[in-house]
Every structure is written in structure tokens, then in C-alpha cells.
């Protein structure tokens, strides 16, 4: 046969990513659930708690950053898959895919800005 | 025993839409096949009932249909698998996801188009050796399962991914590609893998396992698809 066949690297990568991120998300999500819903309670958690208690530690910021990016991209790729499966009209398919991508960018940007931009409060200075 | 056969019928020339018809058959043996019952309806009750069958022995792959909700070959499905007592019902419909032409006959064009897409034939441009292209038993074993496919379409038409989007090549086409991709004598593996790496190729498989359950030849289809996925990942 002639020439080098061209592989669709994007779809291959997307598939790999889903598997890998899926495994990573399991501990991240359950950890998050445990911290936010079991150990603490969403009724008492507020801005103050997140910024002063949790995000005082770089480790927790990284944890949340991983969760944000891995779960965000994982969810988006899943949504893209569903759209491509079920929406056969070209225009509608495009609109929905771009919409989903836009939403993803918005969520990632907002989350990242909060994670990076929130100043490390004084609490850090009084580490036990 | 007495069996009521409930058949999804449709004649586009007469019927506005498909409907269920019921036929009661007496003196049915437990070991009769669903195909025998269909024959009895056609030969004794209503000659207009249409379905495909050829070998009647699970070899040709003509008579895949949805029997009690499962994709099976009518010639391999025994009455006793569905009815335990002296009386019972068996429901037969055409396989899903392909347009119905008449009664249990579906239009297989899409299915065979996908089959042709993966180049399901031996490709090797080298001069053949004097006697034959040799292969070790180990090399042969790698694609042994995929040689068993009879193209009955039970797998592809049990796949929700295919139902949702008929551009998906489907499990049968991937099994057929597997047959040649892993054949040490064949030289077009990369071409086939490239085709299967596209969006409509293996990535539309969501590991649902319906195909594996549907296969009348007991081919571990989902596993074979995974082998193709891995092979694409390695390239
Ligand atoms: S009639 Fe040939 S497989 Fe059933």
C-alpha cells in the first residue's frame, strides 16, 4: 500500500483522556464530597471558610484546581460525545458544540481566576 | 404445547405503519426453533409473512431478528428457551436500527457499506511464495475469534451507539477489520486502523457489551474492539 495513512489523533487522545481522567476524578470527587458534604456541611460553608481555612493551603488549591480541570474537560468531552451521537443536523451540532465549549471555557476561567487570584490570607502565617 | 407468536408486521404497500399480529400454533415441540414457528405461520396460516433465512443452521447469518427483545438467529433459538410451561408467547420483531423493508426483512445496505469501508479482504502486494504464505499457530490464534463472524448484523443492530448514529461503522465492521489487521500475512493494517481511528470508527464504541451478548457465534466482540483501540493507540 502507498503513503502513510493519517490517523485521527484527536479522537484517540480524547478517548485516552477520558479513561485517565475518569480514574483520577474518582478520588477527587469522593474526596470533595466527603469534605464538603460529610465532614462539613454546605449549610455552614461560606466564602470565608473556603478562602481562609481551605485555600490557605496550597495543597487544597491544587486539589481544587485538579478537580476543576479534570472534571471540567471530562464532562465537556462527554457532552461533545453525546452531541455528536444524537445531533445529526450539521448546524445544530456546531451550535451546541461551540456552546458547550464556550461554557467550559467560562467555567474553567472563572474557577482558575478564583484559585489563582484569591490572595493567600494571613491564616497561612499562623500554621499550626 | 401451544405457542402464540406475536410478530411485528409491516407491508409498506398496504400498511400505514407497523403493527403486531398474533398467530396461535398448536402441537409445538419444546425443541422446535423459532424459525420453525415462522415457517408454520408462513406455510399454514399466512403466506405473506416475509423473513430471510437460508441455511437454517446458524451458518449463513440471514435470520437475525429480535426475539423476546434479544437479537438472535431464529434458526438457533429454541422454543424451550422462552417458554417453560405448556402454553406461552414468543415475540418476534425485525432487528433495530435499520429501515424495515417488509415484516422481518430490513435494509442491510448501511450495514454492508460499513463492512466494505474497512477493506475486509486480504491485502499483500508482495510476490506470493511458491507454495503458500506461512503463519504460525500462535499468529493464527490472535485473530481466531474474528474469523467466526457470519455478518448476521445481530451485534451492530443491538448497539445503542449505532441506533443513535448510523454513521458509526459498528461492531461487525470492526470485527471484520480485526480479522485482517491482526493477520501477520496482511499488509494493510495501518490503512484499516486509520479508517477506524476516525470519529465514526472504534471511538463510538462505548463498551456497552450488547454486541458481545448478541453474537450468535459467541465472539467476544467488545474485547476485539478494545484490541483495535489499543492498536490504534500504539501507532
Ligand atoms: S438461516 Fe442461516 S443463520 Fe439462520
JSON list of N, CA, C and O in Angstrom, two decimals, chain A residues 1-3 5-9 11-12 15-16 19 81 84-86 88, chain B residues 123 125 164-165 190-191 193-194 197-199 203-204 206 229 232-233 235:
[
{"chain": "A", "resi": 1, "resn": "UNK", "atom": "N", "xyz": [0.85, -1.19, 0.00]},
{"chain": "A", "resi": 1, "resn": "UNK", "atom": "CA", "xyz": [0.00, 0.00, 0.00]},
{"chain": "A", "resi": 1, "resn": "UNK", "atom": "C", "xyz": [0.89, 1.24, 0.00]},
{"chain": "A", "resi": 1, "resn": "UNK", "atom": "O", "xyz": [2.05, 1.20, 0.38]},
{"chain": "A", "resi": 2, "resn": "UNK", "atom": "N", "xyz": [0.32, 2.35, -0.41]},
{"chain": "A", "resi": 2, "resn": "UNK", "atom": "CA", "xyz": [1.14, 3.56, -0.57]},
{"chain": "A", "resi": 2, "resn": "UNK", "atom": "C", "xyz": [0.85, 4.59, 0.50]},
{"chain": "A", "resi": 2, "resn": "UNK", "atom": "O", "xyz": [-0.25, 4.67, 1.02]},
{"chain": "A", "resi": 3, "resn": "UNK", "atom": "N", "xyz": [1.88, 5.39, 0.78]},
{"chain": "A", "resi": 3, "resn": "UNK", "atom": "CA", "xyz": [1.72, 6.53, 1.68]},
{"chain": "A", "resi": 3, "resn": "UNK", "atom": "C", "xyz": [1.50, 6.13, 3.12]},
{"chain": "A", "resi": 3, "resn": "UNK", "atom": "O", "xyz": [1.22, 4.98, 3.42]},
{"chain": "A", "resi": 5, "resn": "UNK", "atom": "N", "xyz": [-0.83, 6.28, 6.21]},
{"chain": "A", "resi": 5, "resn": "UNK", "atom": "CA", "xyz": [-2.23, 6.59, 6.49]},
{"chain": "A", "resi": 5, "resn": "UNK", "atom": "C", "xyz": [-2.32, 7.62, 7.61]},
{"chain": "A", "resi": 5, "resn": "UNK", "atom": "O", "xyz": [-1.47, 7.65, 8.49]},
{"chain": "A", "resi": 6, "resn": "UNK", "atom": "N", "xyz": [-3.32, 8.47, 7.54]},
{"chain": "A", "resi": 6, "resn": "UNK", "atom": "CA", "xyz": [-3.42, 9.50, 8.57]},
{"chain": "A", "resi": 6, "resn": "UNK", "atom": "C", "xyz": [-4.41, 9.07, 9.65]},
{"chain": "A", "resi": 6, "resn": "UNK", "atom": "O", "xyz": [-5.56, 8.72, 9.37]},
{"chain": "A", "resi": 7, "resn": "UNK", "atom": "N", "xyz": [-3.93, 9.11, 10.87]},
{"chain": "A", "resi": 7, "resn": "UNK", "atom": "CA", "xyz": [-4.75, 8.71, 12.00]},
{"chain": "A", "resi": 7, "resn": "UNK", "atom": "C", "xyz": [-5.46, 9.93, 12.57]},
{"chain": "A", "resi": 7, "resn": "UNK", "atom": "O", "xyz": [-4.94, 11.02, 12.51]},
{"chain": "A", "resi": 8, "resn": "UNK", "atom": "N", "xyz": [-6.62, 9.69, 13.11]},
{"chain": "A", "resi": 8, "resn": "UNK", "atom": "CA", "xyz": [-7.31, 10.75, 13.81]},
{"chain": "A", "resi": 8, "resn": "UNK", "atom": "C", "xyz": [-6.80, 10.77, 15.25]},
{"chain": "A", "resi": 8, "resn": "UNK", "atom": "O", "xyz": [-7.29, 10.08, 16.11]},
{"chain": "A", "resi": 9, "resn": "UNK", "atom": "N", "xyz": [-5.75, 11.60, 15.44]},
{"chain": "A", "resi": 9, "resn": "UNK", "atom": "CA", "xyz": [-5.10, 11.62, 16.76]},
{"chain": "A", "resi": 9, "resn": "UNK", "atom": "C", "xyz": [-6.00, 12.24, 17.81]},
{"chain": "A", "resi": 9, "resn": "UNK", "atom": "O", "xyz": [-5.93, 11.88, 18.97]},
{"chain": "A", "resi": 11, "resn": "UNK", "atom": "N", "xyz": [-9.29, 12.10, 18.28]},
{"chain": "A", "resi": 11, "resn": "UNK", "atom": "CA", "xyz": [-10.26, 11.18, 18.88]},
{"chain": "A", "resi": 11, "resn": "UNK", "atom": "C", "xyz": [-9.55, 10.16, 19.76]},
{"chain": "A", "resi": 11, "resn": "UNK", "atom": "O", "xyz": [-10.06, 9.76, 20.80]},
{"chain": "A", "resi": 12, "resn": "UNK", "atom": "N", "xyz": [-8.38, 9.72, 19.31]},
{"chain": "A", "resi": 12, "resn": "UNK", "atom": "CA", "xyz": [-7.61, 8.75, 20.10]},
{"chain": "A", "resi": 12, "resn": "UNK", "atom": "C", "xyz": [-7.22, 9.37, 21.44]},
{"chain": "A", "resi": 12, "resn": "UNK", "atom": "O", "xyz": [-7.35, 8.75, 22.49]},
{"chain": "A", "resi": 15, "resn": "UNK", "atom": "N", "xyz": [-10.15, 9.78, 23.76]},
{"chain": "A", "resi": 15, "resn": "UNK", "atom": "CA", "xyz": [-10.52, 8.50, 24.39]},
{"chain": "A", "resi": 15, "resn": "UNK", "atom": "C", "xyz": [-9.59, 8.19, 25.56]},
{"chain": "A", "resi": 15, "resn": "UNK", "atom": "O", "xyz": [-10.01, 7.84, 26.65]},
{"chain": "A", "resi": 16, "resn": "UNK", "atom": "N", "xyz": [-8.27, 8.35, 25.31]},
{"chain": "A", "resi": 16, "resn": "UNK", "atom": "CA", "xyz": [-7.28, 8.13, 26.37]},
{"chain": "A", "resi": 16, "resn": "UNK", "atom": "C", "xyz": [-7.56, 9.04, 27.55]},
{"chain": "A", "resi": 16, "resn": "UNK", "atom": "O", "xyz": [-7.51, 8.62, 28.70]},
{"chain": "A", "resi": 19, "resn": "UNK", "atom": "N", "xyz": [-10.37, 7.95, 29.84]},
{"chain": "A", "resi": 19, "resn": "UNK", "atom": "CA", "xyz": [-10.03, 6.83, 30.72]},
{"chain": "A", "resi": 19, "resn": "UNK", "atom": "C", "xyz": [-9.20, 7.32, 31.90]},
{"chain": "A", "resi": 19, "resn": "UNK", "atom": "O", "xyz": [-9.48, 7.02, 33.05]},
{"chain": "A", "resi": 81, "resn": "UNK", "atom": "N", "xyz": [-19.39, 14.14, 23.00]},
{"chain": "A", "resi": 81, "resn": "UNK", "atom": "CA", "xyz": [-19.70, 12.81, 22.50]},
{"chain": "A", "resi": 81, "resn": "UNK", "atom": "C", "xyz": [-21.20, 12.63, 22.33]},
{"chain": "A", "resi": 81, "resn": "UNK", "atom": "O", "xyz": [-21.66, 12.14, 21.30]},
{"chain": "A", "resi": 84, "resn": "UNK", "atom": "N", "xyz": [-22.46, 14.68, 19.41]},
{"chain": "A", "resi": 84, "resn": "UNK", "atom": "CA", "xyz": [-22.11, 14.07, 18.13]},
{"chain": "A", "resi": 84, "resn": "UNK", "atom": "C", "xyz": [-22.89, 12.78, 17.85]},
{"chain": "A", "resi": 84, "resn": "UNK", "atom": "O", "xyz": [-23.13, 12.42, 16.70]},
{"chain": "A", "resi": 85, "resn": "UNK", "atom": "N", "xyz": [-23.27, 12.09, 18.92]},
{"chain": "A", "resi": 85, "resn": "UNK", "atom": "CA", "xyz": [-24.07, 10.88, 18.75]},
{"chain": "A", "resi": 85, "resn": "UNK", "atom": "C", "xyz": [-25.48, 11.21, 18.28]},
{"chain": "A", "resi": 85, "resn": "UNK", "atom": "O", "xyz": [-26.01, 10.57, 17.37]},
{"chain": "A", "resi": 86, "resn": "UNK", "atom": "N", "xyz": [-26.07, 12.20, 18.92]},
{"chain": "A", "resi": 86, "resn": "UNK", "atom": "CA", "xyz": [-27.51, 12.38, 18.73]},
{"chain": "A", "resi": 86, "resn": "UNK", "atom": "C", "xyz": [-27.92, 13.54, 17.84]},
{"chain": "A", "resi": 86, "resn": "UNK", "atom": "O", "xyz": [-29.02, 13.53, 17.31]},
{"chain": "A", "resi": 88, "resn": "UNK", "atom": "N", "xyz": [-27.64, 15.21, 14.55]},
{"chain": "A", "resi": 88, "resn": "UNK", "atom": "CA", "xyz": [-27.10, 14.93, 13.23]},
{"chain": "A", "resi": 88, "resn": "UNK", "atom": "C", "xyz": [-27.16, 16.13, 12.31]},
{"chain": "A", "resi": 88, "resn": "UNK", "atom": "O", "xyz": [-26.46, 16.20, 11.31]},
{"chain": "B", "resi": 123, "resn": "UNK", "atom": "N", "xyz": [-4.90, -8.16, 1.81]},
{"chain": "B", "resi": 123, "resn": "UNK", "atom": "CA", "xyz": [-4.08, -7.26, 1.00]},
{"chain": "B", "resi": 123, "resn": "UNK", "atom": "C", "xyz": [-2.61, -7.57, 1.26]},
{"chain": "B", "resi": 123, "resn": "UNK", "atom": "O", "xyz": [-2.14, -7.48, 2.40]},
{"chain": "B", "resi": 125, "resn": "UNK", "atom": "N", "xyz": [0.81, -7.01, -1.39]},
{"chain": "B", "resi": 125, "resn": "UNK", "atom": "CA", "xyz": [1.29, -6.77, -2.76]},
{"chain": "B", "resi": 125, "resn": "UNK", "atom": "C", "xyz": [2.56, -7.54, -3.10]},
{"chain": "B", "resi": 125, "resn": "UNK", "atom": "O", "xyz": [3.00, -7.53, -4.24]},
{"chain": "B", "resi": 164, "resn": "UNK", "atom": "N", "xyz": [-28.19, 5.28, 17.74]},
{"chain": "B", "resi": 164, "resn": "UNK", "atom": "CA", "xyz": [-28.17, 6.74, 17.85]},
{"chain": "B", "resi": 164, "resn": "UNK", "atom": "C", "xyz": [-27.61, 7.37, 16.58]},
{"chain": "B", "resi": 164, "resn": "UNK", "atom": "O", "xyz": [-28.01, 8.45, 16.18]},
{"chain": "B", "resi": 165, "resn": "UNK", "atom": "N", "xyz": [-26.67, 6.70, 15.97]},
{"chain": "B", "resi": 165, "resn": "UNK", "atom": "CA", "xyz": [-25.97, 7.31, 14.85]},
{"chain": "B", "resi": 165, "resn": "UNK", "atom": "C", "xyz": [-25.51, 6.23, 13.87]},
{"chain": "B", "resi": 165, "resn": "UNK", "atom": "O", "xyz": [-24.52, 5.55, 14.11]},
{"chain": "B", "resi": 190, "resn": "UNK", "atom": "N", "xyz": [-2.33, -0.67, 8.80]},
{"chain": "B", "resi": 190, "resn": "UNK", "atom": "CA", "xyz": [-2.35, 0.77, 9.13]},
{"chain": "B", "resi": 190, "resn": "UNK", "atom": "C", "xyz": [-3.48, 1.50, 8.42]},
{"chain": "B", "resi": 190, "resn": "UNK", "atom": "O", "xyz": [-4.08, 2.40, 8.99]},
{"chain": "B", "resi": 191, "resn": "UNK", "atom": "N", "xyz": [-3.76, 1.11, 7.19]},
{"chain": "B", "resi": 191, "resn": "UNK", "atom": "CA", "xyz": [-4.86, 1.76, 6.47]},
{"chain": "B", "resi": 191, "resn": "UNK", "atom": "C", "xyz": [-6.17, 1.52, 7.20]},
{"chain": "B", "resi": 191, "resn": "UNK", "atom": "O", "xyz": [-6.97, 2.42, 7.39]},
{"chain": "B", "resi": 193, "resn": "UNK", "atom": "N", "xyz": [-6.58, 0.67, 10.33]},
{"chain": "B", "resi": 193, "resn": "UNK", "atom": "CA", "xyz": [-6.59, 1.32, 11.64]},
{"chain": "B", "resi": 193, "resn": "UNK", "atom": "C", "xyz": [-6.85, 2.82, 11.50]},
{"chain": "B", "resi": 193, "resn": "UNK", "atom": "O", "xyz": [-7.52, 3.43, 12.33]},
{"chain": "B", "resi": 194, "resn": "UNK", "atom": "N", "xyz": [-6.31, 3.40, 10.42]},
{"chain": "B", "resi": 194, "resn": "UNK", "atom": "CA", "xyz": [-6.54, 4.83, 10.20]},
{"chain": "B", "resi": 194, "resn": "UNK", "atom": "C", "xyz": [-8.03, 5.09, 9.99]},
{"chain": "B", "resi": 194, "resn": "UNK", "atom": "O", "xyz": [-8.60, 6.04, 10.54]},
{"chain": "B", "resi": 197, "resn": "UNK", "atom": "N", "xyz": [-9.77, 4.89, 13.21]},
{"chain": "B", "resi": 197, "resn": "UNK", "atom": "CA", "xyz": [-9.43, 5.92, 14.20]},
{"chain": "B", "resi": 197, "resn": "UNK", "atom": "C", "xyz": [-10.29, 7.16, 14.04]},
{"chain": "B", "resi": 197, "resn": "UNK", "atom": "O", "xyz": [-10.27, 8.06, 14.86]},
{"chain": "B", "resi": 198, "resn": "UNK", "atom": "N", "xyz": [-11.06, 7.19, 12.96]},
{"chain": "B", "resi": 198, "resn": "UNK", "atom": "CA", "xyz": [-11.95, 8.34, 12.74]},
{"chain": "B", "resi": 198, "resn": "UNK", "atom": "C", "xyz": [-13.09, 8.34, 13.74]},
{"chain": "B", "resi": 198, "resn": "UNK", "atom": "O", "xyz": [-13.35, 7.35, 14.41]},
{"chain": "B", "resi": 199, "resn": "UNK", "atom": "N", "xyz": [-13.79, 9.45, 13.77]},
{"chain": "B", "resi": 199, "resn": "UNK", "atom": "CA", "xyz": [-14.86, 9.61, 14.75]},
{"chain": "B", "resi": 199, "resn": "UNK", "atom": "C", "xyz": [-15.91, 8.51, 14.62]},
{"chain": "B", "resi": 199, "resn": "UNK", "atom": "O", "xyz": [-16.51, 8.09, 15.62]},
{"chain": "B", "resi": 203, "resn": "UNK", "atom": "N", "xyz": [-14.04, 4.71, 18.17]},
{"chain": "B", "resi": 203, "resn": "UNK", "atom": "CA", "xyz": [-14.29, 5.59, 19.32]},
{"chain": "B", "resi": 203, "resn": "UNK", "atom": "C", "xyz": [-15.77, 5.77, 19.60]},
{"chain": "B", "resi": 203, "resn": "UNK", "atom": "O", "xyz": [-16.15, 6.27, 20.65]},
{"chain": "B", "resi": 204, "resn": "UNK", "atom": "N", "xyz": [-16.62, 5.41, 18.69]},
{"chain": "B", "resi": 204, "resn": "UNK", "atom": "CA", "xyz": [-18.04, 5.48, 19.01]},
{"chain": "B", "resi": 204, "resn": "UNK", "atom": "C", "xyz": [-18.47, 4.30, 19.85]},
{"chain": "B", "resi": 204, "resn": "UNK", "atom": "O", "xyz": [-19.60, 4.26, 20.34]},
{"chain": "B", "resi": 206, "resn": "UNK", "atom": "N", "xyz": [-18.85, 2.50, 23.10]},
{"chain": "B", "resi": 206, "resn": "UNK", "atom": "CA", "xyz": [-18.83, 2.94, 24.49]},
{"chain": "B", "resi": 206, "resn": "UNK", "atom": "C", "xyz": [-18.76, 1.76, 25.44]},
{"chain": "B", "resi": 206, "resn": "UNK", "atom": "O", "xyz": [-19.21, 1.83, 26.58]},
{"chain": "B", "resi": 229, "resn": "UNK", "atom": "N", "xyz": [-8.73, -0.71, 19.46]},
{"chain": "B", "resi": 229, "resn": "UNK", "atom": "CA", "xyz": [-8.49, 0.61, 20.08]},
{"chain": "B", "resi": 229, "resn": "UNK", "atom": "C", "xyz": [-7.05, 0.71, 20.56]},
{"chain": "B", "resi": 229, "resn": "UNK", "atom": "O", "xyz": [-6.37, 1.70, 20.33]},
{"chain": "B", "resi": 232, "resn": "UNK", "atom": "N", "xyz": [-4.59, 1.12, 17.76]},
{"chain": "B", "resi": 232, "resn": "UNK", "atom": "CA", "xyz": [-4.58, 2.49, 17.24]},
{"chain": "B", "resi": 232, "resn": "UNK", "atom": "C", "xyz": [-3.78, 3.37, 18.19]},
{"chain": "B", "resi": 232, "resn": "UNK", "atom": "O", "xyz": [-2.98, 4.20, 17.75]},
{"chain": "B", "resi": 233, "resn": "UNK", "atom": "N", "xyz": [-3.96, 3.17, 19.49]},
{"chain": "B", "resi": 233, "resn": "UNK", "atom": "CA", "xyz": [-3.22, 3.96, 20.47]},
{"chain": "B", "resi": 233, "resn": "UNK", "atom": "C", "xyz": [-1.73, 3.76, 20.36]},
{"chain": "B", "resi": 233, "resn": "UNK", "atom": "O", "xyz": [-0.94, 4.67, 20.64]},
{"chain": "B", "resi": 235, "resn": "UNK", "atom": "N", "xyz": [-0.03, 3.32, 17.62]},
{"chain": "B", "resi": 235, "resn": "UNK", "atom": "CA", "xyz": [0.55, 3.82, 16.37]},
{"chain": "B", "resi": 235, "resn": "UNK", "atom": "C", "xyz": [0.94, 5.29, 16.44]},
{"chain": "B", "resi": 235, "resn": "UNK", "atom": "O", "xyz": [0.29, 6.06, 17.10]}
]
